[in-house]
Coordinates of C-alpha atoms and ligand atoms in Angstrom, one line a residue:
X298 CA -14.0 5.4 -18.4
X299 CA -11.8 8.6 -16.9
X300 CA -13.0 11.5 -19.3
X301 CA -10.3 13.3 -17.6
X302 CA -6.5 13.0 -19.3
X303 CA -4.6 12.9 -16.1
X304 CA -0.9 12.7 -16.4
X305 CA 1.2 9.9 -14.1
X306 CA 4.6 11.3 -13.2
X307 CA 7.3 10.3 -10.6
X308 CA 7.7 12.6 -7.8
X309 CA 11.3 11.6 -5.9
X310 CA 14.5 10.4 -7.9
X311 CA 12.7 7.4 -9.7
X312 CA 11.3 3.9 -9.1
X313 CA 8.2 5.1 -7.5
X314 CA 6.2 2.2 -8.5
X315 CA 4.9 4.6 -12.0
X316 CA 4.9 1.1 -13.9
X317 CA 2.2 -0.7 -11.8
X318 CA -0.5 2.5 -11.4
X319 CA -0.5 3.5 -15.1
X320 CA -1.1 -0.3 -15.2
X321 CA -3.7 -0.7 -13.1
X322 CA -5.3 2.7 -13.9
X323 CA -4.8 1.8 -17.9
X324 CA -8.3 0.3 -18.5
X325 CA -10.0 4.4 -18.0
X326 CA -8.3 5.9 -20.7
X327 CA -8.4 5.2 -24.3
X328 CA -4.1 5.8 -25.1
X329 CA -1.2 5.9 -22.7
X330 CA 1.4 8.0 -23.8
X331 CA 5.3 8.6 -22.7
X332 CA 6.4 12.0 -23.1
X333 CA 10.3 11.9 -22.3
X334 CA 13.3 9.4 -21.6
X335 CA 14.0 6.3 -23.1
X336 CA 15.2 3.1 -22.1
X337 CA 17.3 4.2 -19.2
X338 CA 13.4 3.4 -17.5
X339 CA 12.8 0.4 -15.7
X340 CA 8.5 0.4 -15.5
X341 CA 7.9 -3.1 -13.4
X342 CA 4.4 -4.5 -13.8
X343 CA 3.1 -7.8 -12.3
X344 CA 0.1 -9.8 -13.2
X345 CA -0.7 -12.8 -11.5
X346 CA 2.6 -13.6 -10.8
X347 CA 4.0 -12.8 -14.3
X348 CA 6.3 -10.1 -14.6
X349 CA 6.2 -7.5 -17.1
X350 CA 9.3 -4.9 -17.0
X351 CA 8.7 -2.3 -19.4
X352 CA 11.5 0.0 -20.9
X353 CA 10.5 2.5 -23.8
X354 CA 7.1 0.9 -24.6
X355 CA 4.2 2.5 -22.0
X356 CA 3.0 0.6 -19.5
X357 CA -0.6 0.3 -21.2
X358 CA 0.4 -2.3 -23.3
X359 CA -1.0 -5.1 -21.1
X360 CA -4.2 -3.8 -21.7
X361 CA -5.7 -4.9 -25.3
X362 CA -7.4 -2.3 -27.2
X363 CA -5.4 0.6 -25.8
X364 CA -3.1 2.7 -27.7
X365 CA 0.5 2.8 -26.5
X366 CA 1.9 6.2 -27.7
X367 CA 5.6 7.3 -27.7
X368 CA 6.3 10.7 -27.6
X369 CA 8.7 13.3 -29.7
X370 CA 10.2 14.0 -26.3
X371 CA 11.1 10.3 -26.0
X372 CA 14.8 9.3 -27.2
X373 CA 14.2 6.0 -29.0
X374 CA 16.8 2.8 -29.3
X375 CA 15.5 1.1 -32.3
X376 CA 17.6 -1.9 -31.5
X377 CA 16.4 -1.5 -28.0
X378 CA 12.6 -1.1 -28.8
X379 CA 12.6 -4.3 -30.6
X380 CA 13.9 -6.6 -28.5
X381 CA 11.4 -5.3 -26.0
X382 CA 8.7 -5.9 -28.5
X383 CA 10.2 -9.5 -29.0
X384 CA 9.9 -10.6 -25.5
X385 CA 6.6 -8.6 -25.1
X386 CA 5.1 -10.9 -28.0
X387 CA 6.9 -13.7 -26.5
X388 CA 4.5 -13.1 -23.2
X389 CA 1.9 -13.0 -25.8
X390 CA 1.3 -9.6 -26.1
X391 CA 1.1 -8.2 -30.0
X392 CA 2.2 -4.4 -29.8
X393 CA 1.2 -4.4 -34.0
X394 CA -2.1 -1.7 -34.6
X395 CA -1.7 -0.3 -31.2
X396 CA 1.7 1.6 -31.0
X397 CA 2.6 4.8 -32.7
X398 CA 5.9 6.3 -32.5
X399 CA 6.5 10.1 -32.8
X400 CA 8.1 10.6 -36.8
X401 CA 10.0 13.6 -34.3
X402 CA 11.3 11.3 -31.7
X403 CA 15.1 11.3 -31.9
X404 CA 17.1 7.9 -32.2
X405 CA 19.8 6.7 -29.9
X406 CA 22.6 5.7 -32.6
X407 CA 25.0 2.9 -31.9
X408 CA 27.6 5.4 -30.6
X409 CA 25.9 6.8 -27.8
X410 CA 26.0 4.4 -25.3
X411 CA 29.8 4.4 -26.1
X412 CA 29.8 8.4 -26.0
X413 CA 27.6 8.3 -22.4
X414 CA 30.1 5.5 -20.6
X415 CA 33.0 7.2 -22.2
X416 CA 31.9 10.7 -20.4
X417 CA 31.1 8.9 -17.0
X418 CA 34.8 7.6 -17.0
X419 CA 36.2 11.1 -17.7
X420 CA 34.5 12.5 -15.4
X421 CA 35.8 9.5 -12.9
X422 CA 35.2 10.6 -9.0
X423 CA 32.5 13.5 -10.2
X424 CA 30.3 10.6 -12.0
X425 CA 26.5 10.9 -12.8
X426 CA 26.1 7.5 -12.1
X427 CA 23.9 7.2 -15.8
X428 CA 22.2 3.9 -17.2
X429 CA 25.0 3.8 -19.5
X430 CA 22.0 3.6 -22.3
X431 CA 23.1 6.9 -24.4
X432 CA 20.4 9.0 -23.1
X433 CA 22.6 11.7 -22.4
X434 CA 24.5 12.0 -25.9
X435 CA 21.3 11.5 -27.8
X436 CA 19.6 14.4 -26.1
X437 CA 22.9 16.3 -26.8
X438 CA 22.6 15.6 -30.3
X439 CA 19.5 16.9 -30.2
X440 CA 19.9 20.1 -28.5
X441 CA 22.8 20.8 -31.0
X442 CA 20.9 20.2 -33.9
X443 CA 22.3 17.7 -35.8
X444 CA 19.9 14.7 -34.0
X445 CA 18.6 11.8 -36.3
X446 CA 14.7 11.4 -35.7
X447 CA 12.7 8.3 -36.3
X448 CA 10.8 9.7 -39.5
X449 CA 14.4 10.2 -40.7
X450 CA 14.7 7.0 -41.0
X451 CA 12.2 6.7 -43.4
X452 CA 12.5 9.7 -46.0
X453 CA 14.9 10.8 -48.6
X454 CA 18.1 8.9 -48.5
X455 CA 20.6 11.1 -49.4
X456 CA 19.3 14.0 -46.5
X457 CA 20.6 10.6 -44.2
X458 CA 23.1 10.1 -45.4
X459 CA 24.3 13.4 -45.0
X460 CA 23.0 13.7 -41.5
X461 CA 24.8 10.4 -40.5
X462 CA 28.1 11.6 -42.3
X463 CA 28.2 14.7 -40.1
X464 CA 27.5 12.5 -36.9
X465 CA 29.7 10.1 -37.3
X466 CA 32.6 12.8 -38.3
X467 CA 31.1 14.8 -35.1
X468 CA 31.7 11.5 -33.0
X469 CA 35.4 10.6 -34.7
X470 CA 36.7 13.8 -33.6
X471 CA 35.4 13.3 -29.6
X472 CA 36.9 9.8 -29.7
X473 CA 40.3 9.0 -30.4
X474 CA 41.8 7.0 -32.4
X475 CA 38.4 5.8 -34.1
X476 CA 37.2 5.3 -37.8
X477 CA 33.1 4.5 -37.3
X478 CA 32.3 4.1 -40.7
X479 CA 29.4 6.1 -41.7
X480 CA 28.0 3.4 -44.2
X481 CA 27.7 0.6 -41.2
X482 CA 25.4 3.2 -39.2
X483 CA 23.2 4.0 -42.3
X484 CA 22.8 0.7 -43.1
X485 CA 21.4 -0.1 -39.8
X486 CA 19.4 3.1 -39.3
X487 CA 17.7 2.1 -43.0
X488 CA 16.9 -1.5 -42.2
X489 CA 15.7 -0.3 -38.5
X490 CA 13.6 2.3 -40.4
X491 CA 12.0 0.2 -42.1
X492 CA 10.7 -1.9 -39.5
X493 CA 9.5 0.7 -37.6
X494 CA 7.5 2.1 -40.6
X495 CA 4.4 0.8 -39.4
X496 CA 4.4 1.8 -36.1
X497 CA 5.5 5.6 -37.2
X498 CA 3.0 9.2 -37.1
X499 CA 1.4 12.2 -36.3
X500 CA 1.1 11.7 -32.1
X501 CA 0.4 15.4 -31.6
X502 CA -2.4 15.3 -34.0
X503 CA -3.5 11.5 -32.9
X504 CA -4.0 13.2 -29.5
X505 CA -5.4 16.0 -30.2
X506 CA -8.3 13.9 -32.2
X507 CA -8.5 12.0 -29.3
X508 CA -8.8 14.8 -26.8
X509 CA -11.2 16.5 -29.0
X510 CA -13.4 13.1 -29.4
X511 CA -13.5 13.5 -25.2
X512 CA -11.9 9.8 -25.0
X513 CA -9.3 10.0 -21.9
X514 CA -5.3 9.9 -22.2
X515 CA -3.0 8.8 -19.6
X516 CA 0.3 10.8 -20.3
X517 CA 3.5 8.6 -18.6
X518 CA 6.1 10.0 -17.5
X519 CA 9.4 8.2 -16.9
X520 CA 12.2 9.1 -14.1
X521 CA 11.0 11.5 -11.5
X522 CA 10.7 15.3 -10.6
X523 CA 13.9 15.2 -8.8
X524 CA 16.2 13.8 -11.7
X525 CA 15.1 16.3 -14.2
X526 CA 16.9 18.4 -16.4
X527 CA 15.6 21.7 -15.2
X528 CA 14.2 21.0 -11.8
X529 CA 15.9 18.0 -10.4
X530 CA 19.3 17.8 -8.3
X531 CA 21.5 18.8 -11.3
X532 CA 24.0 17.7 -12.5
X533 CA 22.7 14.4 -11.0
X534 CA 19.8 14.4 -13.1
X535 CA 18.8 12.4 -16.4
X536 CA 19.0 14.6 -19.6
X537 CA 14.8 14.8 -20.3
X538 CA 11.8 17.0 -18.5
X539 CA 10.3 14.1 -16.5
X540 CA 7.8 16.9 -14.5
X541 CA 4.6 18.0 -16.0
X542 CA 6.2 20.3 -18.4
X543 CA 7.4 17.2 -20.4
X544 CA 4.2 16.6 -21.5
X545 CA 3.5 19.6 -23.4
X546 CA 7.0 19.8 -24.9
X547 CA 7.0 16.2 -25.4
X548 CA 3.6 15.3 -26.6
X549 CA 2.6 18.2 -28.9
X550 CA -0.1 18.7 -26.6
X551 CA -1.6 22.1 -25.0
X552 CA -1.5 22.8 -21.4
X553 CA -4.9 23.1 -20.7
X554 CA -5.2 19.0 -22.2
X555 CA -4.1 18.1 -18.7
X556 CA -7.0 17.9 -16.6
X557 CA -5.3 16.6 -13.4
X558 CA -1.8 15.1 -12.3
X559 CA -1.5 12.5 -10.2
X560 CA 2.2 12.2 -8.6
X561 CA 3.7 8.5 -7.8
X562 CA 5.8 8.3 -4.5
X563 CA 7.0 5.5 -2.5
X564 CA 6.2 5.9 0.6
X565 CA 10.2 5.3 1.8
X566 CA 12.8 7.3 -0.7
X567 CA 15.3 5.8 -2.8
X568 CA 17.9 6.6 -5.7
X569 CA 19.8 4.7 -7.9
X570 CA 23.3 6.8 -9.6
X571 CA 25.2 9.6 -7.6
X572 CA 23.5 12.7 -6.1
X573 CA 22.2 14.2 -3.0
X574 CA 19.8 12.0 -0.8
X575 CA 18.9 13.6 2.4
X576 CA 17.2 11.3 4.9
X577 CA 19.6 8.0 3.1
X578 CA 20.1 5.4 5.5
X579 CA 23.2 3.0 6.1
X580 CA 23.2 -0.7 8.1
X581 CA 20.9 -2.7 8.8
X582 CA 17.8 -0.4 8.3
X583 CA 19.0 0.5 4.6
X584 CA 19.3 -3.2 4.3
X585 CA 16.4 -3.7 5.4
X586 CA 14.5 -1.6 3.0
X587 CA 16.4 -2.3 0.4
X588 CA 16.1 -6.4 0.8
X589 CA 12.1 -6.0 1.8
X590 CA 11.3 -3.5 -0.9
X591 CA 13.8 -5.2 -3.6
X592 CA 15.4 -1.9 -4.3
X593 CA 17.7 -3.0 -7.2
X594 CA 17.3 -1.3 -10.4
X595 CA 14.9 -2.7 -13.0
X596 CA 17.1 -1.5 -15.7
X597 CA 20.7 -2.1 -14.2
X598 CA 20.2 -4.6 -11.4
X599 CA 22.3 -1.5 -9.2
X600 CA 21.5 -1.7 -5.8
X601 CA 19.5 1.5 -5.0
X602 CA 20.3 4.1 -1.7
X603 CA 17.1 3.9 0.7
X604 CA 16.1 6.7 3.2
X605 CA 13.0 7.7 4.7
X606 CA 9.9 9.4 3.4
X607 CA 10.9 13.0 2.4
X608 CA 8.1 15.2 2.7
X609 CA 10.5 18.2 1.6
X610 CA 10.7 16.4 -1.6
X611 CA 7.3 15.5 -2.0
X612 CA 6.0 19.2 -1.1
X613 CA 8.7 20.2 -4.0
X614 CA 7.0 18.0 -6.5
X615 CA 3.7 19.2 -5.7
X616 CA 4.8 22.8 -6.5
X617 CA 6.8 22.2 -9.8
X618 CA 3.7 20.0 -11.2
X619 CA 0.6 20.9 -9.9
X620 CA -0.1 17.4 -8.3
X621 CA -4.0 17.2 -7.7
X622 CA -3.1 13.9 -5.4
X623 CA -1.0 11.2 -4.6
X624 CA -0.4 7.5 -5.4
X625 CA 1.3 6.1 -2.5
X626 CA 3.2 3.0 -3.0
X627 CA 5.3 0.0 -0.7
X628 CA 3.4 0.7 2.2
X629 CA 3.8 -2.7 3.0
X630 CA 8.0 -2.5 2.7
X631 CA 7.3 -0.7 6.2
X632 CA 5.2 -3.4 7.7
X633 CA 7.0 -4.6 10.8
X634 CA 8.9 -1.5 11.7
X635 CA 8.8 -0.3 15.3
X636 CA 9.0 3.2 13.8
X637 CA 8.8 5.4 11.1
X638 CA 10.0 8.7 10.3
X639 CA 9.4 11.1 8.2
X640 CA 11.6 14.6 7.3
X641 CA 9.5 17.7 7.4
X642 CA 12.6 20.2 6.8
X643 CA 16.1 20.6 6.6
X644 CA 19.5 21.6 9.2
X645 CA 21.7 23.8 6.8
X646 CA 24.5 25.9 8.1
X647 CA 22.3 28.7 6.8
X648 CA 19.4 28.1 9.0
X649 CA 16.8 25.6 9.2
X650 CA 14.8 25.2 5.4
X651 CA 11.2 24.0 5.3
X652 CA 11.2 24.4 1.0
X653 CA 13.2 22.1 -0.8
X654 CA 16.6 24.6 -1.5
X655 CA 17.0 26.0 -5.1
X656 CA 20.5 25.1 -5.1
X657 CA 21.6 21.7 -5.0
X658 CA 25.0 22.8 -2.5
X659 CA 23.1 23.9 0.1
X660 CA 21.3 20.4 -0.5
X661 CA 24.7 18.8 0.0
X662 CA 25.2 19.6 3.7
X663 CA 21.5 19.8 4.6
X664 CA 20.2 17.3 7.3
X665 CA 16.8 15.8 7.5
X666 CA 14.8 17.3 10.8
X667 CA 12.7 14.4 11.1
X668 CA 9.6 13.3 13.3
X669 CA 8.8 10.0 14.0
X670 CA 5.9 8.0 14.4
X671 CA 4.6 4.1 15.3
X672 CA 5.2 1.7 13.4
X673 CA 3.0 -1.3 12.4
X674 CA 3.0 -4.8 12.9
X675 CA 0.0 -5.7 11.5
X676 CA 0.6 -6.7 7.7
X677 CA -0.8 -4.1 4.9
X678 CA 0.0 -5.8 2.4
X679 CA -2.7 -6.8 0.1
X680 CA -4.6 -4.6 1.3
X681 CA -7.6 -2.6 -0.8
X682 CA -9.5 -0.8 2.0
X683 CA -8.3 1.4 3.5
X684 CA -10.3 0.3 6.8
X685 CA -7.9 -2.8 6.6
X686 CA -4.9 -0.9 7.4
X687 CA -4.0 -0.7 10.9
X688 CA -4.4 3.0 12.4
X689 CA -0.6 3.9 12.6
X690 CA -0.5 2.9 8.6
X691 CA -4.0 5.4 8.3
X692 CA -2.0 8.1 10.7
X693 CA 1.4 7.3 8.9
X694 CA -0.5 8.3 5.3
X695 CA -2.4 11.0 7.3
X696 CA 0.6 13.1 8.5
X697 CA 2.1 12.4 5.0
X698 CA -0.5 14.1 3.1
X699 CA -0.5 16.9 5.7
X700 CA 3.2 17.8 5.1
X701 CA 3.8 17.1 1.6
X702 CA 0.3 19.3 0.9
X703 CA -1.1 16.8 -1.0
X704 CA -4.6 14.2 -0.8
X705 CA -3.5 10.3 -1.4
X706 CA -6.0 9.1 -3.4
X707 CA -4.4 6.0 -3.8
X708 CA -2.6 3.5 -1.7
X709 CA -0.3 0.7 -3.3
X710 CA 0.2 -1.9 -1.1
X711 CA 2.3 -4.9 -3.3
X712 CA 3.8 -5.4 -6.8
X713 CA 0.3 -6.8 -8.2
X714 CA -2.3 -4.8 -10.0
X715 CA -5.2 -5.5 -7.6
X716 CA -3.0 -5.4 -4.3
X717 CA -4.6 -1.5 -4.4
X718 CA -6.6 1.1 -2.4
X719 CA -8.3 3.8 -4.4
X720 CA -10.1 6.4 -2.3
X721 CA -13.2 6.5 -4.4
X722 CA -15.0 7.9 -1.3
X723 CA -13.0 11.1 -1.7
X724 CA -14.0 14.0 -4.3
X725 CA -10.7 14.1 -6.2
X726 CA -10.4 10.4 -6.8
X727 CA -13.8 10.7 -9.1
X728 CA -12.6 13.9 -10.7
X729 CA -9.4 12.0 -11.5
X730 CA -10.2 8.5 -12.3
X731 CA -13.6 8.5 -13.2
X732 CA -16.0 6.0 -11.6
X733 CA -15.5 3.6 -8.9
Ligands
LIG3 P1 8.8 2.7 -11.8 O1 10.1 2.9 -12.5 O2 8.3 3.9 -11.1 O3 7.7 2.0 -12.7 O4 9.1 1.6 -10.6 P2 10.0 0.3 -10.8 O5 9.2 -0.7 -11.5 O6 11.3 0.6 -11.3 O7 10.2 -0.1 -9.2 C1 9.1 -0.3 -8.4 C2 9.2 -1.8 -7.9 O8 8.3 -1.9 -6.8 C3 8.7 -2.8 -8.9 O9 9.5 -4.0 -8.7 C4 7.3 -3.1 -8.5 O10 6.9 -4.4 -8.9 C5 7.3 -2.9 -7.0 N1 6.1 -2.4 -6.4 C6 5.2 -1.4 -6.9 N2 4.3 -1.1 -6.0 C7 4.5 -1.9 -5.0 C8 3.9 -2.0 -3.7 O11 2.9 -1.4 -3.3 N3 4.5 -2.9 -2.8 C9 5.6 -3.7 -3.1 N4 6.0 -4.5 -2.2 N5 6.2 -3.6 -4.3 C10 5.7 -2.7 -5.2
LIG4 P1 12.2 5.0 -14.0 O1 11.4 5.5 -15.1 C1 15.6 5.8 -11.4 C2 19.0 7.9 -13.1 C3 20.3 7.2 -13.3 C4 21.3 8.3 -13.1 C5 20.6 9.5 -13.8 C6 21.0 9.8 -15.2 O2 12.3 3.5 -13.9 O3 11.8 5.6 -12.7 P2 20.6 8.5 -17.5 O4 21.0 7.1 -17.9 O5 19.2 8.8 -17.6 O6 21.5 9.6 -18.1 O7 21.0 8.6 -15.9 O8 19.2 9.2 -13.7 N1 17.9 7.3 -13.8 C7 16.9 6.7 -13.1 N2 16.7 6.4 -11.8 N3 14.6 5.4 -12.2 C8 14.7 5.7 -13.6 O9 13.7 5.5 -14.4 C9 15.9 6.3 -14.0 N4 16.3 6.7 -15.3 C10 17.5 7.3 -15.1 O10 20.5 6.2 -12.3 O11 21.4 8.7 -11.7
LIG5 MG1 12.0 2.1 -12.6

C-alpha cells in the first residue's frame, strides 16, 4: 500500500493512456478520486482482453474494495452516469457501497449539450472542436451562479423548482424560437435525484478522514495540462482545471494532501478538437501512428492529429504541476520506426523559444526544432523490464527525461494492465508508489 496520495494527471492535450495507470496503480491506495470534467473523458482500461472505457466514473472501479470518488469540480450527467453504471454492472462490476458523488458537483441538464453544439456551430470556422457533451454550458452555469448541483436534486422542492424555472427561462431567451418546459426538466432532475441518493456526500470530509487515517488516495485527473481552462492552449481548451490545481479546488482537499504528482504522457503527441499542435504530422507517418496507436477518440470515435514527442510540452507540464516523475506510455506504437524525433524548442518569428510561449499566437506560427534519434526494431511491447528494451528505446526514454526535466518512473508498453515497467530500482518510484 502507497501511504503517499499521489495525484495522476495528463500532461499533453489528452489521451495519454491516464485510464490504464490509475488502473494498474489502483490496488495502493484506498479511494481514487476525479477532481474535474465530466463525460467529455474517454479513460480506456483493458483486462485480459476485456475492455473497460470509463467516462465520469474513476478508473478504480475494477478494483473491488476501493472507493471510487467524484469530485465537486466534476460536472455530472445523471443520465450519462447511469448508463455507464448499467454497462459497468453488465461487465459484472457493482459500483453500489463504493461510489460517492460530491452533493456540490454541478449537473449537466438536458439542454446543455444542445447549448454546447449550438455554440460550436456559431462559431462555424473558429470551432473548439468540443465532445459536444455540455461540458462547456454546465461549467458556464456554474460560474454565473445559477448551476443545479447533485445535492439539489435531493432537497427542498420548491428551491428547485425555482432554480430550474430561472434556467430554463435563461436557456429560452439564448435559443430561439423554443418553449422547454420547465416541469419536463424537474421531473427528470427529481426522479434522477432520487436514484442517485445513495451514492451522494460529504467527499471533502470523506477524504480528509481518509488522509488523516494515513490510508493513500489516488486523485484522477481527466483531459490534460494543455486543454485547461487557465493553463492550456485557450480558447482550445475544455472548460475545467485538469492541472494539479484541480485537485484542491475540485476535491475540497488542502494542498499539502498531495504528496507527489505523477504526470501521464504518451510517448508520441496527439489531439483530438481544433487548436495548436506543434510537431503534428501529415501522410503516411501520421497514418501510421494514428493506425498503430489507434488514435481515435474513446469518447467520439474522431480521429485524433499525431505528432512527435514534444518535450516543450512536457517541460511545460512539469512546471505548472510540480510532476515528481513520469508515466510513459505507447512506447511500443514506435516499434519499427527507423527514427524518432523529438522537439526540444521552438522557430518563432521572434526568435528561437526553449519555454513553452505564454501566448497561444506566438504558438500558432512556432515550428518544432527537433533532434532525432534511432529507432527500434526490436519489439517493446510487452515489455516489464526495462533491461528488455532495446538500447535506442532505453536512450529514446533517456534523452526524454533529460529535456522534459523529469524521471520516468514508469514505462507503458500496451493497452493491458501488466504490459508495464515500474522503475522500483529508482528512489522516487518508492516514495511514489510504495513498495515493489
Ligand atoms: P486516457 O484518456 O488518458 O485514459 O487515454 P485513452 O484511454 O483515451 O487513450 C489511450 C489509449 O491507448 C487506450 O486505447 C489504451 O488502451 C491505449 N494504451 C494505453 N497504454 C498503452 C500502451 O502502452 N501501448 C498501447 N499500444 N496502447 C496503450
Ligand atoms: P481524456 O480524459 C482528449 C477536448 C475536445 C476539445 C476540447 C473541449 O480522455 O483525456 P469539451 O467537450 O471538453 O468542451 O471539449 O477538449 N477534450 C479531450 N481531448 N481527451 C479528453 O479527455 C478530452 N476531453 C475534452 O476534443 O478539443
Ligand atoms: Mg481519453
Amino acid at each position: 500500500m502507497s501511504k503517499t496520495n499521489l495525484a495522476v494527471l495528463g500532461t499533453q492535450w489528452g489521451d495519454e493512456g491516464k485510464g490504464k495507470i490509475v488502473d494498474m496503480l489502483t490496488p495502493r491506495f484506498s479511494a481514487v478520486a476525479r477532481y474535474q470534467g465530466g463525460h467529455n473523458a474517454g479513460h480506456t482500461v483493458y483486462v485480459k482482453g476485456r475492455k473497460f472505457v470509463l467516462h465520469l466514473v474513476p478508473s478504480g472501479i475494477l478494483h473491488p474494495g476501493v472507493t471510487c470518488i467524484i469530485g465537486n469540480g466534476v460536472v455530472v450527467d445523471p443520465k450519462a452516469l447511469f448508463t455507464e453504471i448499467d454497462e459497468l454492472a453488465g461487465m459484472g462490476i457493482a459500483v453500489d457501497g463504493r461510489l460517492l458523488i460530491s452533493e456540490k458537483a454541478h449537473a449537466i441538464l438536458p439542454y446543455h449539450r444542445e447549448l454546447d453544439m449550438l455554440s460550436e456551430a456559431r462559431r462555424g470556422e473558429r470551432k473548439i472542436g468540443t465532445t459536444s457533451r455540455g461540458i462547456g454550458p454546465a461549467y458556464e452555469d456554474k460560474i454565473a451562479r445559477r448551476g443545479i448541483r447533485i445535492g439539489d436534486l435531493l432537497g427542498d422542492r420548491a428551491t428547485l423548482e425555482q432554480a430550474v424555472r430561472d434556467n430554463v427561462d435563461a436557456r429560452n431567451r439564448v435559443i430561439e424560437d423554443s418553449t422547454l418546459a420547465w416541469r419536463e426538466v424537474f421531473d427528470q432532475l427529481i426522479a434522477d435525484g432520487e436514484r442517485m441518493r445513495p451514492w451522494v456526500g460529504d467527499v471533502s470530509l470523506f477524504l480528509a478522514q481518509a488522509i488523516q487515517a494515513g490510508k493513500g488516495v489516488l486523485f484522477e485527473g481527466a483531459q490534460a495540462t494543455l486543454l485547461d481552462i487557465d493553463h492550456g492552449t485557450y480558447p482550445f481548451v475544455t472548460s475545467s482545471n485538469a492541472s494539479v490545481g484541480g485537485v484542491c479546488t475540485g476535491l475540497g482537499v488542502a494542498p499539502r494532501a498531495i504528496e507527489g504528482v505523477l504526470g501521464v504522457a504518451k510517448a508520441y503527441t496527439t489531439r483530438v478538437g481544433e487548436g495548436p499542435l506543434p510537431t503534428e504530422l501529415s501522410g503516411p507517418l501520421a497514418e501510421r501512428l494514428r493506425e498503430s496507436g489507434n488514435e481515435y477518440g474513446a469518447s467520439t470515435g474522431r480521429p485524433r492529429r499525431c505528432g512527435w514527442f514534444d518535450a516543450v510540452v512536457v517541460r511545460y507540464s512539469a512546471r505548472i504541476n510540480g510532476l515528481d516523475a513520469l508515466a510513459l506510455t505507447k512506447l511500443d506504437v514506435l516499434d519499427g520506426l527507423p527514427e524518432v524525433r523529438i522537439c526540444t524548442g521552438y522557430r518563432t518569428s521572434g526568435g528561437d523559444l526553449s519555454e513553452f510561449p505564454a501566448s497561444v499566437r506566438t504558438l500558432m506560427d512556432a515550428e518544432p526544432i527537433y533532434e532525432t534519434l534511432p529507432g527500434w526494431s526490436t519489439p517493446t511491447q510487452g515489455a516489464t523490464r526495462m533491461e528488455q528494451l532495446p538500447p535506442e528505446a532505453r536512450r529514446y526514454i533517456e534523452r526524454l527525461e533529460e529535456v522534459s526535466g523529469v524521471p520516468c518512473v514508469m514505462v507503458s508498453t500496451g493497452s493491458e494492465r501488466d504490459e508495464t515497467i515500474v522503475r522500483w530500482d529508482s528512489a522516487v518510484a518508492g516514495r511514489l508508489l510504495g513498495d515493489a
